Coordinates of C-alpha atoms and ligand atoms in Angstrom, one line a residue:
M168 CA 36.7 -56.5 -95.4
Y169 CA 34.8 -54.0 -93.3
N170 CA 31.2 -54.7 -92.9
R171 CA 29.0 -52.3 -91.0
R172 CA 25.2 -52.3 -91.0
E173 CA 23.2 -49.7 -89.2
I174 CA 19.9 -50.9 -88.0
T175 CA 17.1 -48.7 -89.5
T176 CA 14.5 -46.8 -87.5
Q177 CA 11.9 -49.0 -89.1
E178 CA 13.7 -52.2 -87.9
R179 CA 13.9 -50.7 -84.4
L180 CA 10.2 -49.7 -84.4
Q181 CA 9.3 -53.2 -85.5
Q182 CA 11.0 -54.5 -82.3
E183 CA 8.9 -52.1 -80.3
R184 CA 5.8 -53.6 -81.8
F185 CA 7.0 -57.1 -80.7
C186 CA 7.4 -55.6 -77.2
Q187 CA 3.7 -54.7 -77.4
E188 CA 2.7 -58.2 -78.4
I189 CA 4.7 -59.7 -75.5
R190 CA 3.2 -57.1 -73.1
A191 CA -0.3 -58.3 -74.2
R192 CA 0.7 -62.0 -73.7
I193 CA 1.9 -61.6 -70.2
A194 CA -0.8 -59.1 -69.1
G195 CA -3.0 -60.3 -66.2
R196 CA -0.4 -60.7 -63.5
P197 CA 3.0 -59.2 -62.8
H198 CA 5.9 -60.9 -64.6
Y199 CA 9.5 -60.7 -63.3
A200 CA 12.7 -60.9 -65.3
L201 CA 16.3 -61.4 -64.1
V202 CA 19.4 -60.7 -66.2
D203 CA 22.6 -62.3 -65.0
T204 CA 25.8 -60.9 -66.5
Y205 CA 29.3 -62.5 -66.8
G206 CA 32.4 -61.1 -68.5
C207 CA 33.5 -57.6 -69.4
Q208 CA 31.9 -54.1 -69.4
Q209 CA 30.7 -54.7 -73.0
N210 CA 28.5 -57.4 -71.7
E211 CA 27.3 -55.3 -68.8
S212 CA 26.4 -52.7 -71.3
D213 CA 24.5 -55.2 -73.4
S214 CA 22.7 -56.4 -70.3
E215 CA 21.4 -52.9 -69.7
I216 CA 19.9 -53.0 -73.2
L217 CA 18.3 -56.5 -72.5
R218 CA 16.8 -55.0 -69.3
G219 CA 15.6 -52.0 -71.3
W220 CA 13.8 -54.4 -73.7
L221 CA 12.4 -56.5 -70.9
V222 CA 10.9 -53.5 -69.2
Q223 CA 9.4 -52.4 -72.5
C224 CA 8.0 -55.9 -72.9
G225 CA 6.1 -55.4 -69.6
Y226 CA 8.4 -57.3 -67.2
A227 CA 9.4 -55.9 -63.8
L228 CA 13.1 -56.5 -63.0
T229 CA 14.1 -58.7 -60.1
D230 CA 17.3 -60.1 -58.4
S231 CA 15.5 -63.2 -57.2
E232 CA 15.8 -66.4 -59.2
E233 CA 12.8 -67.8 -57.3
K234 CA 10.5 -64.9 -58.3
A235 CA 11.7 -64.7 -61.9
D236 CA 9.4 -65.7 -64.9
L237 CA 12.3 -65.1 -67.2
I238 CA 16.0 -65.5 -66.6
A239 CA 18.5 -64.2 -69.2
V240 CA 22.1 -65.2 -68.8
N241 CA 24.6 -63.0 -70.6
T242 CA 27.7 -65.1 -71.0
C243 CA 31.5 -64.7 -71.5
A244 CA 33.8 -67.0 -73.5
V245 CA 37.1 -65.4 -72.8
R246 CA 38.4 -68.2 -70.5
E247 CA 37.3 -71.7 -69.8
H248 CA 36.7 -70.9 -66.1
A249 CA 34.1 -68.3 -67.1
E250 CA 32.3 -70.9 -69.3
K251 CA 32.3 -73.6 -66.7
R252 CA 30.7 -71.2 -64.1
V253 CA 28.0 -70.3 -66.6
L254 CA 27.2 -73.9 -67.5
G255 CA 27.1 -74.9 -63.8
N256 CA 24.7 -72.1 -63.0
V257 CA 22.5 -72.7 -66.1
G258 CA 22.3 -76.4 -65.3
A259 CA 21.1 -75.5 -61.8
L260 CA 18.2 -73.6 -63.2
A261 CA 16.5 -77.0 -63.8
H262 CA 15.4 -76.8 -60.2
N263 CA 13.7 -73.5 -60.7
K264 CA 12.0 -74.8 -63.8
A265 CA 10.8 -77.8 -62.0
K266 CA 9.1 -75.5 -59.5
N267 CA 7.9 -73.0 -62.2
P268 CA 7.4 -74.8 -65.6
E269 CA 6.5 -71.4 -67.1
L270 CA 10.0 -70.1 -66.5
I271 CA 11.7 -69.0 -69.7
V272 CA 15.5 -69.4 -69.7
C273 CA 17.5 -67.4 -72.3
V274 CA 21.3 -67.8 -72.8
G275 CA 23.0 -64.9 -74.7
G276 CA 26.4 -63.4 -75.0
C277 CA 29.8 -64.5 -76.3
M278 CA 29.6 -68.2 -75.3
A279 CA 26.3 -68.5 -77.2
Q280 CA 28.0 -67.2 -80.4
Q281 CA 30.1 -70.4 -80.6
E282 CA 28.5 -73.1 -82.7
T283 CA 30.0 -75.9 -80.5
M284 CA 28.6 -74.3 -77.4
R285 CA 25.1 -74.0 -78.9
E286 CA 25.2 -77.6 -79.9
R287 CA 26.1 -78.5 -76.3
I288 CA 23.3 -76.5 -74.9
R289 CA 20.9 -78.0 -77.4
R290 CA 21.8 -81.5 -76.4
S291 CA 22.6 -81.3 -72.7
Y292 CA 20.9 -78.2 -71.3
R293 CA 17.2 -78.8 -71.9
V294 CA 16.3 -76.1 -69.4
V295 CA 17.4 -73.5 -71.9
D296 CA 14.5 -72.2 -74.1
M297 CA 16.4 -69.7 -76.2
V298 CA 20.0 -69.1 -77.3
F299 CA 21.0 -65.8 -78.9
G300 CA 24.3 -64.1 -79.7
P301 CA 25.7 -60.6 -79.0
H302 CA 24.8 -59.5 -82.5
E303 CA 21.1 -60.0 -81.7
V304 CA 20.7 -57.9 -78.6
W305 CA 19.0 -55.3 -80.8
Q306 CA 16.3 -57.8 -81.8
F307 CA 15.8 -59.5 -78.5
P308 CA 12.0 -58.8 -78.4
Q309 CA 11.5 -60.7 -81.7
L310 CA 13.4 -63.7 -80.4
L311 CA 11.6 -63.7 -77.2
L312 CA 8.2 -63.6 -78.9
E313 CA 9.2 -66.4 -81.2
T314 CA 10.4 -68.4 -78.1
M315 CA 7.0 -67.9 -76.5
E316 CA 5.2 -69.0 -79.6
R317 CA 7.4 -72.2 -79.8
R318 CA 6.7 -73.3 -76.3
G319 CA 4.1 -76.1 -76.3
R320 CA 5.4 -77.3 -79.7
R321 CA 7.0 -80.7 -79.8
G322 CA 10.6 -81.7 -79.9
S323 CA 13.3 -79.6 -81.4
K324 CA 10.8 -76.9 -82.5
S325 CA 9.9 -76.0 -78.9
R326 CA 13.2 -74.1 -78.4
L327 CA 14.9 -71.3 -80.3
I328 CA 18.6 -72.2 -80.4
A329 CA 20.4 -70.0 -83.0
A330 CA 22.7 -67.1 -83.3
A331 CA 23.0 -64.7 -86.2
P332 CA 26.3 -64.7 -88.1
S333 CA 28.6 -62.2 -86.6
E334 CA 28.0 -59.3 -88.9
G335 CA 28.9 -55.7 -88.1
V336 CA 25.6 -54.4 -86.7
V337 CA 25.4 -50.9 -85.3
A338 CA 22.1 -50.1 -83.5
E339 CA 21.1 -46.7 -82.1
G340 CA 18.2 -45.7 -80.0
L341 CA 17.7 -49.0 -78.1
P342 CA 16.0 -48.8 -74.7
R343 CA 18.4 -49.2 -71.8
Q344 CA 18.0 -49.7 -68.0
R345 CA 21.2 -48.3 -66.5
D346 CA 22.5 -50.1 -63.4
S347 CA 23.7 -46.9 -61.7
A348 CA 22.5 -43.3 -61.5
V349 CA 26.1 -42.1 -61.1
K350 CA 28.3 -44.2 -63.4
A351 CA 27.5 -45.0 -67.0
W352 CA 28.9 -47.1 -69.8
L353 CA 29.1 -45.5 -73.2
T354 CA 29.9 -48.0 -76.0
I355 CA 31.8 -46.2 -78.8
M356 CA 32.5 -49.3 -80.9
N357 CA 31.9 -53.0 -81.0
G358 CA 34.0 -56.0 -82.1
C359 CA 37.7 -56.4 -82.6
D360 CA 40.0 -56.8 -85.6
N361 CA 43.2 -57.5 -83.7
F362 CA 43.1 -61.3 -83.5
C363 CA 45.6 -61.7 -80.7
S364 CA 46.4 -65.4 -81.1
Y365 CA 44.9 -66.5 -77.7
C366 CA 41.7 -64.5 -77.9
I367 CA 38.2 -65.6 -78.7
V368 CA 36.7 -62.1 -78.8
P369 CA 37.1 -61.3 -82.5
Y370 CA 35.4 -64.6 -83.3
V371 CA 32.4 -64.0 -81.1
R372 CA 32.0 -60.2 -81.2
G373 CA 32.7 -59.8 -84.9
R374 CA 34.5 -57.1 -86.9
E375 CA 35.3 -53.8 -85.4
R376 CA 32.8 -51.1 -86.1
S377 CA 32.5 -47.6 -84.6
R378 CA 29.4 -45.6 -83.7
R379 CA 29.1 -42.2 -85.4
P380 CA 30.6 -39.4 -83.3
A381 CA 27.4 -37.4 -83.4
D382 CA 25.5 -40.4 -81.8
I383 CA 28.1 -40.8 -79.1
L384 CA 28.2 -37.0 -78.4
A385 CA 24.4 -36.9 -78.1
E386 CA 24.4 -39.8 -75.7
A387 CA 27.2 -38.3 -73.6
R388 CA 25.3 -35.0 -73.4
E389 CA 22.1 -36.8 -72.3
L390 CA 24.1 -38.6 -69.6
V391 CA 25.7 -35.4 -68.3
A392 CA 22.3 -33.7 -68.3
A393 CA 20.7 -36.6 -66.5
G394 CA 23.3 -36.2 -63.7
Y395 CA 25.8 -39.0 -64.5
K396 CA 29.2 -38.1 -63.0
D397 CA 31.4 -40.9 -64.3
I398 CA 31.3 -42.0 -68.0
T399 CA 33.3 -44.9 -69.3
L400 CA 33.8 -45.1 -73.0
L401 CA 33.8 -48.8 -74.1
G402 CA 35.5 -50.7 -76.9
Q403 CA 37.8 -53.7 -77.2
N404 CA 40.4 -51.3 -78.5
V405 CA 39.3 -47.7 -78.3
N406 CA 42.5 -46.6 -79.9
S407 CA 41.3 -47.8 -83.3
Y408 CA 38.0 -45.9 -83.0
G409 CA 36.9 -44.2 -86.2
K410 CA 38.2 -46.7 -88.8
G411 CA 35.6 -47.2 -91.5
L412 CA 33.5 -44.1 -90.7
E413 CA 32.8 -41.5 -93.2
E414 CA 33.9 -38.9 -90.7
D415 CA 37.7 -38.3 -90.5
V416 CA 38.0 -38.8 -86.7
D417 CA 40.2 -40.8 -84.4
F418 CA 39.9 -41.6 -80.7
P419 CA 41.8 -38.6 -79.4
D420 CA 39.6 -36.3 -81.5
L421 CA 36.5 -38.0 -80.1
L422 CA 37.8 -37.6 -76.6
A423 CA 38.6 -33.9 -77.1
E424 CA 35.0 -33.3 -78.4
L425 CA 33.5 -35.2 -75.5
D426 CA 35.6 -33.2 -73.1
K427 CA 34.0 -30.0 -74.3
I428 CA 30.6 -31.0 -72.9
P429 CA 30.3 -28.7 -69.9
G430 CA 29.7 -30.1 -66.4
D431 CA 31.3 -31.7 -63.4
Y432 CA 32.0 -35.3 -64.5
V433 CA 34.8 -37.7 -65.2
L434 CA 35.5 -39.4 -68.5
R435 CA 37.2 -42.8 -68.6
F436 CA 37.8 -45.4 -71.3
M437 CA 38.6 -49.1 -71.8
T438 CA 40.6 -50.7 -73.3
S439 CA 43.6 -49.2 -75.0
H440 CA 45.8 -51.5 -77.1
P441 CA 49.4 -50.4 -76.6
K442 CA 50.2 -50.7 -80.4
D443 CA 47.8 -47.8 -81.1
A444 CA 48.2 -45.7 -78.0
T445 CA 49.7 -42.4 -79.3
E446 CA 51.3 -39.3 -78.0
K447 CA 48.3 -37.5 -79.4
L448 CA 46.1 -39.5 -77.0
F449 CA 48.3 -38.7 -74.0
R450 CA 48.4 -35.0 -74.9
V451 CA 44.6 -34.8 -75.2
M452 CA 44.2 -36.7 -71.9
A453 CA 46.7 -34.3 -70.2
E454 CA 45.0 -31.2 -71.5
S455 CA 41.4 -32.3 -71.0
E456 CA 39.3 -31.1 -68.1
H457 CA 37.3 -34.2 -67.5
C458 CA 39.5 -37.1 -68.6
A459 CA 40.8 -39.4 -65.8
H460 CA 44.6 -39.7 -65.8
H461 CA 44.2 -43.5 -66.0
I462 CA 45.2 -45.9 -68.8
H463 CA 44.5 -49.5 -68.8
L464 CA 47.3 -50.7 -71.1
P465 CA 47.3 -54.5 -71.3
L466 CA 50.9 -55.8 -71.5
Q467 CA 50.0 -59.5 -71.8
S468 CA 53.7 -60.5 -71.7
G469 CA 57.1 -58.9 -71.2
S470 CA 58.9 -61.3 -73.6
D471 CA 59.4 -60.1 -77.1
R472 CA 59.2 -63.7 -78.4
I473 CA 55.9 -64.4 -76.7
L474 CA 54.5 -61.0 -77.7
K475 CA 55.2 -61.9 -81.3
E476 CA 53.5 -65.3 -80.9
M477 CA 50.6 -63.5 -79.3
N478 CA 50.3 -61.3 -82.4
R479 CA 50.4 -58.1 -80.3
H480 CA 52.4 -55.9 -82.7
Y481 CA 54.6 -54.3 -80.1
D482 CA 57.7 -55.4 -78.2
R483 CA 59.0 -54.7 -74.8
A484 CA 61.0 -51.6 -75.8
K485 CA 58.0 -50.1 -77.7
Y486 CA 55.7 -50.7 -74.7
L487 CA 58.1 -49.1 -72.3
E488 CA 58.4 -46.1 -74.7
K489 CA 54.6 -45.6 -74.6
V490 CA 54.6 -45.8 -70.8
A491 CA 57.3 -43.2 -70.6
A492 CA 55.5 -40.9 -73.0
A493 CA 52.2 -41.3 -71.1
R494 CA 53.9 -40.6 -67.8
A495 CA 55.8 -37.6 -69.2
A496 CA 52.5 -36.1 -70.3
M497 CA 50.7 -37.0 -67.0
P498 CA 53.0 -37.3 -64.0
D499 CA 50.0 -38.4 -61.9
L500 CA 49.0 -41.2 -64.3
V501 CA 47.4 -44.3 -62.9
L502 CA 48.5 -47.3 -65.0
T503 CA 46.9 -50.7 -64.9
T504 CA 47.3 -53.8 -67.1
D505 CA 46.4 -57.4 -68.0
I506 CA 48.9 -60.2 -68.1
I507 CA 48.6 -63.8 -69.3
V508 CA 50.9 -66.3 -67.7
G509 CA 51.7 -69.6 -69.3
F510 CA 51.1 -68.8 -73.0
P511 CA 51.9 -71.9 -75.1
G512 CA 55.7 -72.3 -75.3
E513 CA 56.4 -69.7 -72.6
T514 CA 59.6 -70.6 -70.8
E515 CA 60.8 -69.5 -67.3
A516 CA 63.1 -67.0 -69.0
D517 CA 60.1 -65.5 -70.9
F518 CA 58.2 -65.3 -67.6
M519 CA 61.1 -63.6 -65.9
D520 CA 61.0 -60.9 -68.7
T521 CA 57.4 -60.3 -67.7
L522 CA 58.2 -60.1 -64.0
S523 CA 61.1 -57.7 -64.6
L524 CA 58.9 -55.4 -66.8
V525 CA 56.3 -55.4 -64.0
N526 CA 58.9 -54.4 -61.5
E527 CA 60.2 -51.7 -63.8
V528 CA 56.8 -50.2 -64.7
R529 CA 55.2 -50.6 -61.3
Y530 CA 51.5 -50.8 -62.2
D531 CA 48.9 -49.4 -59.8
A532 CA 46.8 -52.6 -60.4
M533 CA 47.1 -55.7 -62.5
F534 CA 44.7 -58.3 -63.8
T535 CA 46.5 -61.6 -64.2
F536 CA 45.3 -64.7 -65.9
I537 CA 46.6 -68.2 -66.6
F538 CA 46.4 -69.0 -70.3
S539 CA 43.2 -70.8 -71.3
A540 CA 43.1 -72.5 -74.7
R541 CA 40.1 -71.3 -76.7
T542 CA 38.9 -73.6 -79.5
G543 CA 39.4 -72.0 -82.8
T544 CA 42.1 -69.6 -81.9
P545 CA 45.7 -70.1 -83.2
A546 CA 47.2 -70.4 -79.7
A547 CA 44.9 -73.4 -78.9
A548 CA 46.8 -75.4 -81.5
M549 CA 50.3 -74.5 -80.3
P550 CA 52.3 -77.0 -78.3
D551 CA 51.9 -76.2 -74.6
P552 CA 54.5 -78.4 -72.7
V553 CA 54.6 -76.5 -69.4
S554 CA 52.4 -78.1 -66.7
R555 CA 49.6 -76.3 -65.0
A556 CA 51.4 -76.7 -61.7
E557 CA 54.4 -74.8 -63.0
K558 CA 52.3 -72.1 -64.5
Q559 CA 50.6 -71.7 -61.1
V560 CA 54.0 -71.2 -59.5
W561 CA 54.8 -68.4 -62.0
F562 CA 51.3 -67.0 -61.6
D563 CA 51.7 -66.8 -57.8
K564 CA 55.1 -65.1 -58.2
L565 CA 53.5 -62.5 -60.4
L566 CA 50.6 -62.0 -58.1
D567 CA 53.0 -61.5 -55.2
A568 CA 54.8 -58.8 -57.1
A569 CA 51.5 -57.2 -58.2
N570 CA 50.2 -57.1 -54.7
R571 CA 53.4 -55.8 -53.2
I572 CA 53.6 -52.9 -55.8
S573 CA 49.9 -52.0 -55.4
G574 CA 50.3 -52.0 -51.7
E575 CA 53.3 -49.6 -52.0
K576 CA 51.5 -47.4 -54.4
H577 CA 48.5 -47.2 -52.2
A578 CA 50.6 -46.4 -49.1
A579 CA 51.9 -43.4 -50.9
Y580 CA 48.4 -41.9 -50.9
V581 CA 48.2 -41.9 -47.1
G582 CA 48.3 -38.4 -45.7
G583 CA 47.2 -36.7 -49.0
T584 CA 43.9 -35.1 -49.8
Y585 CA 42.1 -36.2 -53.0
R586 CA 38.9 -35.3 -54.8
V587 CA 36.7 -38.4 -55.1
L588 CA 33.4 -39.2 -56.6
V589 CA 31.2 -41.0 -54.0
D590 CA 29.6 -43.8 -56.1
G591 CA 27.8 -46.1 -53.7
E592 CA 27.1 -47.5 -50.3
T593 CA 29.1 -50.5 -49.0
G594 CA 26.6 -51.7 -46.4
Q595 CA 29.5 -51.9 -44.0
S596 CA 30.5 -50.0 -40.9
P597 CA 32.3 -47.7 -40.3
Y598 CA 33.3 -47.2 -43.9
N599 CA 29.8 -47.1 -45.3
L600 CA 30.6 -45.3 -48.6
S601 CA 32.7 -46.2 -51.6
S602 CA 34.3 -43.7 -53.8
R603 CA 36.9 -43.4 -56.6
T604 CA 39.8 -41.0 -57.1
K605 CA 39.9 -39.4 -60.6
G606 CA 42.6 -42.0 -61.4
G607 CA 40.1 -44.7 -60.5
R608 CA 41.5 -45.9 -57.1
L609 CA 38.9 -47.2 -54.7
V610 CA 38.5 -45.2 -51.4
H611 CA 36.3 -46.4 -48.6
L612 CA 35.0 -43.6 -46.3
A613 CA 32.5 -42.8 -43.6
G614 CA 29.9 -40.2 -44.3
D615 CA 26.3 -39.3 -45.1
P616 CA 24.7 -41.5 -47.8
A617 CA 23.3 -38.3 -49.3
L618 CA 26.9 -37.8 -50.6
V619 CA 26.4 -40.6 -53.2
G620 CA 26.6 -39.0 -56.6
S621 CA 28.7 -36.0 -55.6
F622 CA 32.4 -35.1 -55.6
T623 CA 34.1 -34.4 -52.3
D624 CA 37.6 -34.0 -50.9
V625 CA 38.9 -36.9 -48.8
K626 CA 42.0 -37.2 -46.6
I627 CA 43.5 -40.6 -47.0
T628 CA 44.2 -42.2 -43.6
D629 CA 45.0 -45.8 -44.4
S630 CA 45.6 -48.2 -47.3
T631 CA 45.7 -51.9 -48.2
T632 CA 46.8 -53.7 -51.4
W633 CA 43.3 -53.3 -52.8
A634 CA 41.9 -50.0 -51.5
L635 CA 42.4 -46.7 -49.7
Y636 CA 40.5 -45.5 -46.6
G637 CA 39.8 -41.9 -45.9
E638 CA 37.8 -39.3 -44.0
L639 CA 36.0 -36.3 -45.3
A640 CA 38.4 -33.4 -45.5
Ligands
SAH710 N1 40.3 -56.0 -75.7 C1 41.0 -56.1 -74.4 C2 40.9 -57.4 -73.7 C3 39.7 -58.1 -73.6 S1 39.9 -59.7 -72.8 C4 42.4 -55.8 -74.7 O1 43.0 -56.1 -75.7 O2 43.0 -55.2 -73.8 C5 40.5 -59.2 -71.2 C6 41.8 -59.9 -70.9 O3 41.6 -61.3 -70.8 C7 42.9 -59.8 -71.9 O4 43.6 -58.6 -71.8 C8 43.8 -60.9 -71.6 O5 44.8 -60.6 -70.6 C9 42.8 -61.9 -71.0 N2 42.6 -63.1 -71.9 C10 42.1 -63.0 -73.2 N3 42.1 -64.2 -73.7 C11 42.6 -65.1 -72.8 C12 42.9 -66.5 -72.8 N4 42.7 -67.3 -73.8 N5 43.5 -67.0 -71.7 C13 43.8 -66.2 -70.6 N6 43.6 -64.9 -70.6 C14 43.0 -64.3 -71.7
SF4_711 FE1 41.2 -59.9 -77.7 FE2 43.4 -58.7 -78.6 FE3 41.0 -57.9 -79.4 FE4 41.8 -57.5 -76.9 S1 42.7 -56.6 -78.8 S2 39.8 -58.3 -77.6 S3 43.0 -59.3 -76.4 S4 41.9 -59.9 -79.9
F3S712 FE1 33.9 -62.1 -72.3 FE2 32.7 -61.4 -74.6 FE3 33.7 -59.6 -73.0 S1 34.1 -63.1 -74.3 S2 35.4 -60.6 -72.0 S3 32.1 -60.9 -72.5 S4 33.6 -59.5 -75.2

């Protein structure tokens, strides 16, 4: 059943004491740390905490592998491709270690939570000094200190290769080095209980547990007060927020409370499982002052048979009903999705169901993936007779449709004026600034870099499949 353990203040303070010890150990010359992140926003958010700890331990942050005394790789296990990239890059760090034998290499994240992967790293990636899972980010200083103490010991004792069982830890008050001064992640929950049959996330991220509303509201208030303009609420399925809390609160309630925080900012959230997206959510979004009219509503497949095999708990008709309700509440809704092509047993007819649904719904943007078998998930054991080449043909067809529709949707912006948040510099000319519409569409524009962090009106002059181009209105 539900397991949720809040880290106590005492446990957190103990970690801070470990930071002091590490600080003392590395005193004498500047030490640099690099955190390399793969995967989703949850991992990016965890990496901000890792950087927070590293700074507290006395490290200066760097982007340079050559300069680094410590490299932490925060990994993703969602598809094989992601894992291969990580292993390739970790293997290549052997060169860095040859040059700097003092280098500490840590591998964390979702890949590291898998027993088989830890074993593989233990045997074949001797460059790695420490492996830790996503449930241990809160106690990174302790693990790092132990790793430092182990170095110099012999054989298997010289490295720390373990990961805690995936229990439902909730940790408040951890230090955090945010990547941006404009956009912020705000984790509202961790883990996932949905067990979609293809997905590794519930196995590596553990059971779903929500943060308390008061803690989330306090963090949001701090972010707004600190000048953040774009806050993204994070959870694998934000729509099931609140389950297991003492408070009687659901996601739309939380959103409505957050929306009351005064200020000029945009609220976004990811991800929203279609089975739990409700009319109440759409109504709260429509009535809110700050909430972006954007929903990322992963479809995965347009075939009822495949949706059932995927354990998604909705069918095509139900999905279309939700889209219609969301659009009725918000006529300017931006809708994006994820789709998996080539799920085991998928036929051409199933694929055509996906394609027809895509043509019917017309997403603003789509993230498309070819099915990747993940050891330990039910789908990995299902017969999968369709060749990779055939799946690629379907995938390309889907991508063509996605790109055509995105291009058409983007073209419809041209000539209009939209309020955007300028969120960064592109380093390119003449469109030197990047910005986002409230619905989350990317707009390149030319302007004074001092605009970064502010809202401004932009007239859209041009568009491509992937972006809009505009000038200050
Ligand atoms: N919790 C989010 C998804 C997180 S994973 C949600 O349910 O929406 C992001 C996307 O990766 C998924 O939506 C899915 O489209 C894709 N994905 C997950 N497991 C996969 C697998 N085994 N093979 C291919 N794509 C996968
Ligand atoms: Fe994976 Fe499904 Fe959970 Fe999303 S909802 S993380 S796809 S199991
Ligand atoms: Fe990857 Fe873990 Fe996110 S598997 S997609 S980093 S939750």
